[in-house]
Short mmCIF file of N, CA, C and O in Angstrom, two decimals:
data_model
loop_
_atom_site.label_atom_id
_atom_site.label_comp_id
_atom_site.label_asym_id
_atom_site.label_seq_id
_atom_site.Cartn_x
_atom_site.Cartn_y
_atom_site.Cartn_z
N PRO A 2 170.05 2.37 -46.66
CA PRO A 2 170.97 1.90 -47.44
C PRO A 2 171.28 1.28 -48.95
O PRO A 2 169.74 0.56 -49.29
N ASP A 3 171.72 1.28 -49.60
CA ASP A 3 171.25 1.00 -50.88
C ASP A 3 172.57 0.08 -51.55
O ASP A 3 173.99 -0.40 -50.18
N ALA A 4 171.90 -1.35 -52.01
CA ALA A 4 172.96 -2.37 -52.73
C ALA A 4 173.17 -2.34 -54.17
O ALA A 4 171.97 -1.66 -54.93
N ASP A 5 173.53 -3.09 -54.95
CA ASP A 5 173.35 -3.52 -56.55
C ASP A 5 173.50 -4.79 -56.23
O ASP A 5 174.48 -5.97 -55.64
N LEU A 6 172.61 -5.32 -57.31
CA LEU A 6 172.40 -7.01 -57.65
C LEU A 6 173.00 -7.21 -58.71
O LEU A 6 171.97 -6.33 -59.94
N SER A 7 173.63 -8.24 -59.30
CA SER A 7 173.96 -8.08 -60.32
C SER A 7 173.79 -9.69 -61.07
O SER A 7 173.73 -10.49 -60.28
N SER A 8 173.03 -9.72 -62.03
CA SER A 8 172.60 -11.33 -61.98
C SER A 8 172.82 -11.51 -63.53
O SER A 8 172.61 -12.78 -64.36
N GLY A 9 174.04 -10.58 -64.26
CA GLY A 9 174.92 -10.97 -65.14
C GLY A 9 173.60 -11.14 -66.44
O GLY A 9 172.90 -10.26 -66.24
N ALA A 10 173.93 -11.99 -67.69
CA ALA A 10 173.07 -11.59 -68.65
C ALA A 10 172.00 -12.74 -68.32
O ALA A 10 171.82 -13.38 -67.92
N LEU A 11 170.85 -11.72 -68.56
CA LEU A 11 169.51 -12.07 -68.46
C LEU A 11 168.35 -11.71 -70.06
O LEU A 11 168.20 -10.86 -70.14
N PRO A 12 168.38 -12.86 -70.75
CA PRO A 12 167.42 -12.72 -72.05
C PRO A 12 165.96 -12.29 -71.48
O PRO A 12 165.51 -12.60 -70.41
N VAL A 13 165.31 -11.54 -72.67
CA VAL A 13 163.79 -10.98 -71.97
C VAL A 13 163.22 -11.88 -71.92
O VAL A 13 163.12 -13.13 -72.96
N GLY A 14 162.32 -12.28 -70.92
CA GLY A 14 160.84 -12.62 -70.90
C GLY A 14 161.77 -13.64 -69.75
O GLY A 14 160.80 -14.94 -69.54
N VAL A 15 163.13 -14.62 -69.29
CA VAL A 15 163.57 -15.15 -68.23
C VAL A 15 163.62 -14.80 -67.31
O VAL A 15 164.57 -13.88 -66.77
N GLN A 16 163.00 -15.46 -65.90
CA GLN A 16 163.29 -15.17 -64.86
C GLN A 16 164.05 -15.80 -63.95
O GLN A 16 164.96 -17.16 -64.49
N LYS A 17 165.23 -15.10 -63.46
CA LYS A 17 166.22 -14.88 -62.37
C LYS A 17 165.88 -15.30 -61.24
O LYS A 17 165.58 -14.29 -60.89
N GLN A 18 166.57 -15.97 -60.46
CA GLN A 18 166.40 -15.79 -59.08
C GLN A 18 167.56 -15.77 -58.14
O GLN A 18 168.98 -16.12 -58.67
N LEU A 19 167.98 -14.83 -57.47
CA LEU A 19 169.26 -14.71 -56.60
C LEU A 19 168.81 -14.90 -55.37
O LEU A 19 167.82 -13.80 -54.48
N THR A 20 169.31 -15.36 -54.36
CA THR A 20 169.19 -15.27 -53.13
C THR A 20 170.29 -14.81 -52.16
O THR A 20 171.73 -15.01 -52.67
N PHE A 21 170.03 -14.02 -51.15
CA PHE A 21 170.88 -13.63 -50.45
C PHE A 21 170.81 -13.44 -49.40
O PHE A 21 169.72 -13.21 -48.54
N SER A 22 171.55 -13.11 -48.09
CA SER A 22 171.23 -12.93 -46.54
C SER A 22 171.17 -11.30 -46.26
O SER A 22 172.24 -10.63 -46.33
N PHE A 23 170.06 -11.32 -45.20
CA PHE A 23 170.27 -9.67 -44.44
C PHE A 23 170.36 -9.87 -43.11
O PHE A 23 169.50 -11.00 -42.64
N SER A 24 171.32 -9.42 -42.50
CA SER A 24 171.58 -9.54 -41.37
C SER A 24 171.17 -8.06 -40.32
O SER A 24 171.70 -6.84 -40.41
N ASN A 25 170.99 -8.26 -39.06
CA ASN A 25 170.73 -7.27 -37.89
C ASN A 25 171.64 -8.06 -37.12
O ASN A 25 171.83 -8.55 -36.40
N ASN A 26 173.20 -6.41 -36.97
CA ASN A 26 174.27 -7.22 -36.18
C ASN A 26 174.34 -6.24 -34.90
O ASN A 26 174.89 -6.53 -33.98
N SER A 27 173.14 -5.66 -34.54
CA SER A 27 172.80 -5.19 -33.09
C SER A 27 172.58 -6.13 -32.25
O SER A 27 172.18 -7.31 -32.88
N THR A 28 172.77 -5.49 -31.09
CA THR A 28 172.47 -6.39 -30.17
C THR A 28 171.22 -6.06 -29.19
O THR A 28 170.32 -7.04 -28.28
N ASN A 29 170.21 -5.30 -29.64
CA ASN A 29 169.33 -4.84 -28.81
C ASN A 29 168.61 -3.76 -29.61
O ASN A 29 167.07 -3.29 -29.32
N THR A 30 168.39 -4.08 -31.04
CA THR A 30 167.43 -3.09 -32.03
C THR A 30 166.78 -3.81 -32.56
O THR A 30 167.39 -4.94 -33.77
N ILE A 31 165.96 -4.02 -33.19
CA ILE A 31 164.74 -4.77 -33.64
C ILE A 31 164.78 -3.75 -35.20
O ILE A 31 164.12 -2.61 -34.77
N TYR A 32 164.86 -3.85 -35.87
CA TYR A 32 164.77 -3.54 -37.37
C TYR A 32 163.59 -3.55 -38.63
O TYR A 32 163.61 -4.73 -38.58
N ARG A 33 163.18 -2.96 -38.98
CA ARG A 33 162.12 -3.38 -39.96
C ARG A 33 162.81 -2.70 -41.57
O ARG A 33 163.35 -1.57 -41.23
N PHE A 34 162.58 -3.57 -42.20
CA PHE A 34 162.79 -3.07 -43.62
C PHE A 34 162.18 -3.16 -44.61
O PHE A 34 161.11 -4.21 -44.55
N GLU A 35 162.04 -2.39 -45.60
CA GLU A 35 161.21 -2.41 -46.91
C GLU A 35 162.13 -1.92 -48.27
O GLU A 35 162.26 -1.66 -47.85
N TRP A 36 162.04 -2.93 -49.33
CA TRP A 36 162.29 -2.92 -50.72
C TRP A 36 162.12 -1.82 -50.89
O TRP A 36 160.52 -2.08 -51.54
N ASP A 37 162.75 -1.04 -51.93
CA ASP A 37 161.76 0.26 -52.82
C ASP A 37 162.26 -0.30 -54.45
O ASP A 37 163.57 0.19 -54.28
N THR A 38 160.93 -0.72 -54.85
CA THR A 38 161.46 -1.12 -56.15
C THR A 38 160.52 -0.25 -56.96
O THR A 38 160.14 -0.80 -57.89
N GLU A 39 160.03 0.60 -56.34
CA GLU A 39 159.18 1.57 -57.34
C GLU A 39 159.81 1.78 -59.22
O GLU A 39 158.87 2.10 -59.56
N GLU A 40 160.64 2.23 -58.81
CA GLU A 40 161.21 2.62 -59.99
C GLU A 40 161.64 1.27 -61.02
O GLU A 40 162.36 0.97 -61.78
N LEU A 41 161.70 0.11 -60.40
CA LEU A 41 162.47 -1.23 -61.13
C LEU A 41 161.07 -1.68 -61.15
O LEU A 41 161.49 -3.16 -60.14
N PRO A 42 160.20 -2.37 -62.03
CA PRO A 42 159.50 -2.82 -62.34
C PRO A 42 160.16 -4.32 -62.35
O PRO A 42 159.00 -5.40 -62.10
N GLU A 43 160.89 -4.61 -63.37
CA GLU A 43 161.63 -5.92 -63.44
C GLU A 43 162.56 -7.01 -61.96
O GLU A 43 162.95 -7.80 -62.48
N ILE A 44 162.05 -6.06 -60.79
CA ILE A 44 162.62 -6.79 -60.18
C ILE A 44 161.53 -6.82 -58.80
O ILE A 44 160.74 -6.42 -58.34
N SER A 45 161.32 -7.73 -57.94
CA SER A 45 160.49 -7.95 -56.74
C SER A 45 161.61 -8.56 -55.87
O SER A 45 162.40 -9.74 -56.13
N PHE A 46 161.23 -8.72 -54.55
CA PHE A 46 162.12 -9.23 -53.42
C PHE A 46 161.16 -10.25 -52.36
O PHE A 46 160.00 -9.60 -52.50
N SER A 47 161.18 -11.33 -52.21
CA SER A 47 160.18 -11.84 -51.02
C SER A 47 161.11 -11.87 -50.03
O SER A 47 162.06 -13.31 -49.95
N PRO A 48 161.22 -12.23 -48.86
CA PRO A 48 159.61 -11.07 -48.59
C PRO A 48 160.47 -9.49 -48.67
O PRO A 48 161.50 -9.11 -48.56
N SER A 49 159.21 -8.85 -48.86
CA SER A 49 159.31 -7.40 -49.50
C SER A 49 159.62 -6.60 -48.19
O SER A 49 159.61 -5.16 -48.74
N VAL A 50 159.11 -6.98 -47.30
CA VAL A 50 158.51 -5.96 -46.21
C VAL A 50 158.77 -7.13 -44.86
O VAL A 50 158.61 -8.26 -44.54
N GLY A 51 159.53 -6.64 -43.58
CA GLY A 51 159.68 -7.40 -42.48
C GLY A 51 160.52 -6.99 -41.29
O GLY A 51 160.89 -5.33 -41.10
N HIS A 52 160.38 -7.54 -40.44
CA HIS A 52 161.27 -6.85 -39.46
C HIS A 52 162.64 -7.94 -38.78
O HIS A 52 162.55 -9.36 -39.20
N LEU A 53 163.65 -7.38 -38.68
CA LEU A 53 165.04 -8.56 -38.39
C LEU A 53 164.95 -8.31 -36.77
O LEU A 53 165.66 -7.06 -36.19
N GLN A 54 165.06 -9.01 -36.01
CA GLN A 54 165.36 -9.42 -34.29
C GLN A 54 167.20 -9.12 -34.36
O GLN A 54 167.89 -9.66 -34.62
N PRO A 55 167.50 -8.72 -33.10
CA PRO A 55 168.86 -8.45 -32.56
C PRO A 55 169.50 -9.68 -33.24
O PRO A 55 169.50 -10.70 -32.71
N GLY A 56 170.34 -9.66 -33.83
CA GLY A 56 171.41 -10.66 -34.00
C GLY A 56 170.92 -11.71 -34.80
O GLY A 56 171.28 -12.94 -35.64
N ALA A 57 169.61 -11.71 -35.72
CA ALA A 57 169.10 -12.62 -36.78
C ALA A 57 169.52 -12.46 -37.97
O ALA A 57 170.12 -10.95 -38.80
N SER A 58 169.30 -13.07 -38.66
CA SER A 58 169.63 -13.04 -40.57
C SER A 58 168.62 -13.28 -41.01
O SER A 58 167.49 -14.29 -40.11
N LYS A 59 168.13 -13.03 -42.19
CA LYS A 59 166.97 -13.51 -42.93
C LYS A 59 167.37 -13.53 -44.63
O LYS A 59 168.27 -12.62 -44.78
N GLU A 60 166.92 -15.15 -44.94
CA GLU A 60 167.03 -15.27 -46.34
C GLU A 60 166.27 -13.98 -47.48
O GLU A 60 164.97 -14.26 -47.09
N ILE A 61 166.84 -13.42 -48.38
CA ILE A 61 165.94 -12.72 -48.80
C ILE A 61 165.82 -13.33 -50.60
O ILE A 61 167.08 -13.75 -50.92
N VAL A 62 164.84 -13.52 -51.14
CA VAL A 62 164.84 -13.71 -52.78
C VAL A 62 164.27 -12.46 -53.68
O VAL A 62 163.65 -12.06 -53.38
N ALA A 63 165.28 -12.49 -54.69
CA ALA A 63 165.36 -11.41 -55.37
C ALA A 63 165.00 -12.03 -56.79
O ALA A 63 165.94 -13.11 -57.38
N THR A 64 163.96 -11.83 -57.52
CA THR A 64 163.32 -11.77 -58.59
C THR A 64 163.15 -10.98 -59.60
O THR A 64 162.87 -10.08 -59.60
N ILE A 65 164.44 -11.36 -61.08
CA ILE A 65 164.27 -10.44 -61.98
C ILE A 65 163.62 -10.85 -62.78
O ILE A 65 164.02 -12.34 -63.50
N MET A 66 163.15 -10.32 -63.90
CA MET A 66 162.74 -10.46 -65.22
C MET A 66 162.72 -9.51 -65.92
O MET A 66 161.99 -8.68 -66.05
N ALA A 67 163.16 -9.25 -67.00
CA ALA A 67 163.56 -8.48 -68.08
C ALA A 67 162.60 -8.64 -68.97
O ALA A 67 161.68 -9.86 -69.59
N THR A 68 161.47 -7.40 -69.73
CA THR A 68 160.16 -7.30 -69.87
C THR A 68 160.59 -7.02 -71.48
O THR A 68 160.36 -6.85 -72.25
N ALA A 69 161.22 -6.13 -71.62
CA ALA A 69 162.25 -5.53 -72.49
C ALA A 69 163.46 -5.17 -72.60
O ALA A 69 164.06 -5.58 -71.43
N PRO A 70 164.33 -5.19 -73.34
CA PRO A 70 165.72 -5.39 -73.64
C PRO A 70 166.56 -4.01 -72.51
O PRO A 70 165.55 -3.18 -72.83
N MET A 71 167.44 -4.60 -72.03
CA MET A 71 167.96 -3.41 -70.96
C MET A 71 169.33 -3.57 -71.28
O MET A 71 169.96 -4.81 -71.18
N SER A 72 170.24 -2.13 -70.92
CA SER A 72 171.40 -2.32 -70.88
C SER A 72 172.00 -1.37 -68.99
O SER A 72 171.89 -0.88 -68.91
N ARG A 73 172.28 -3.02 -68.26
CA ARG A 73 172.50 -2.60 -66.86
C ARG A 73 173.68 -4.01 -66.28
O ARG A 73 173.27 -5.38 -66.68
N ASP A 74 174.23 -3.49 -65.94
CA ASP A 74 175.68 -4.07 -65.19
C ASP A 74 175.10 -4.56 -63.86
O ASP A 74 175.16 -5.68 -63.51
N ALA A 75 174.65 -3.56 -63.24
CA ALA A 75 173.98 -4.12 -61.61
C ALA A 75 172.35 -3.40 -61.90
O ALA A 75 172.28 -2.05 -61.86
N LEU A 76 171.92 -3.73 -60.80
CA LEU A 76 170.16 -3.28 -60.52
C LEU A 76 170.65 -2.36 -59.25
O LEU A 76 171.02 -3.30 -58.35
N PRO A 77 170.78 -0.61 -59.28
CA PRO A 77 171.05 -0.25 -57.89
C PRO A 77 169.22 -0.49 -57.31
O PRO A 77 167.90 -0.21 -57.65
N VAL A 78 169.37 -0.74 -56.07
CA VAL A 78 168.45 -1.03 -55.11
C VAL A 78 168.20 -0.34 -53.57
O VAL A 78 169.46 -0.31 -53.35
N ALA A 79 167.37 0.22 -53.33
CA ALA A 79 167.35 0.72 -52.57
C ALA A 79 166.39 -0.19 -50.98
O ALA A 79 165.56 -0.49 -51.28
N VAL A 80 166.76 -0.31 -50.01
CA VAL A 80 166.32 -0.97 -48.87
C VAL A 80 166.33 0.18 -47.82
O VAL A 80 166.48 0.98 -47.58
N LYS A 81 164.78 0.44 -47.35
CA LYS A 81 164.67 1.64 -46.20
C LYS A 81 164.68 0.39 -45.04
O LYS A 81 164.08 -0.71 -44.99
N VAL A 82 165.35 1.42 -43.82
CA VAL A 82 165.39 0.79 -42.61
C VAL A 82 165.04 1.19 -41.82
O VAL A 82 165.09 2.95 -41.61
#
């Protein structure tokens, strides 16, 4: 699945963290996830890889830091499940 992260205005060299929750709504399936940021060096996730038990949620922290001026309303991010 894909998602968009919006960090708002962010000056070059300034780090910003966005926190959100990732949930598994199944009743019997364990999911493995891995954030695909290969083409987005300005963003990282913690945890970047993990497992979600049925009915569980996990807090994810996305850290964004622009190293050069960029014009993006939202960062398109893919997660492998």
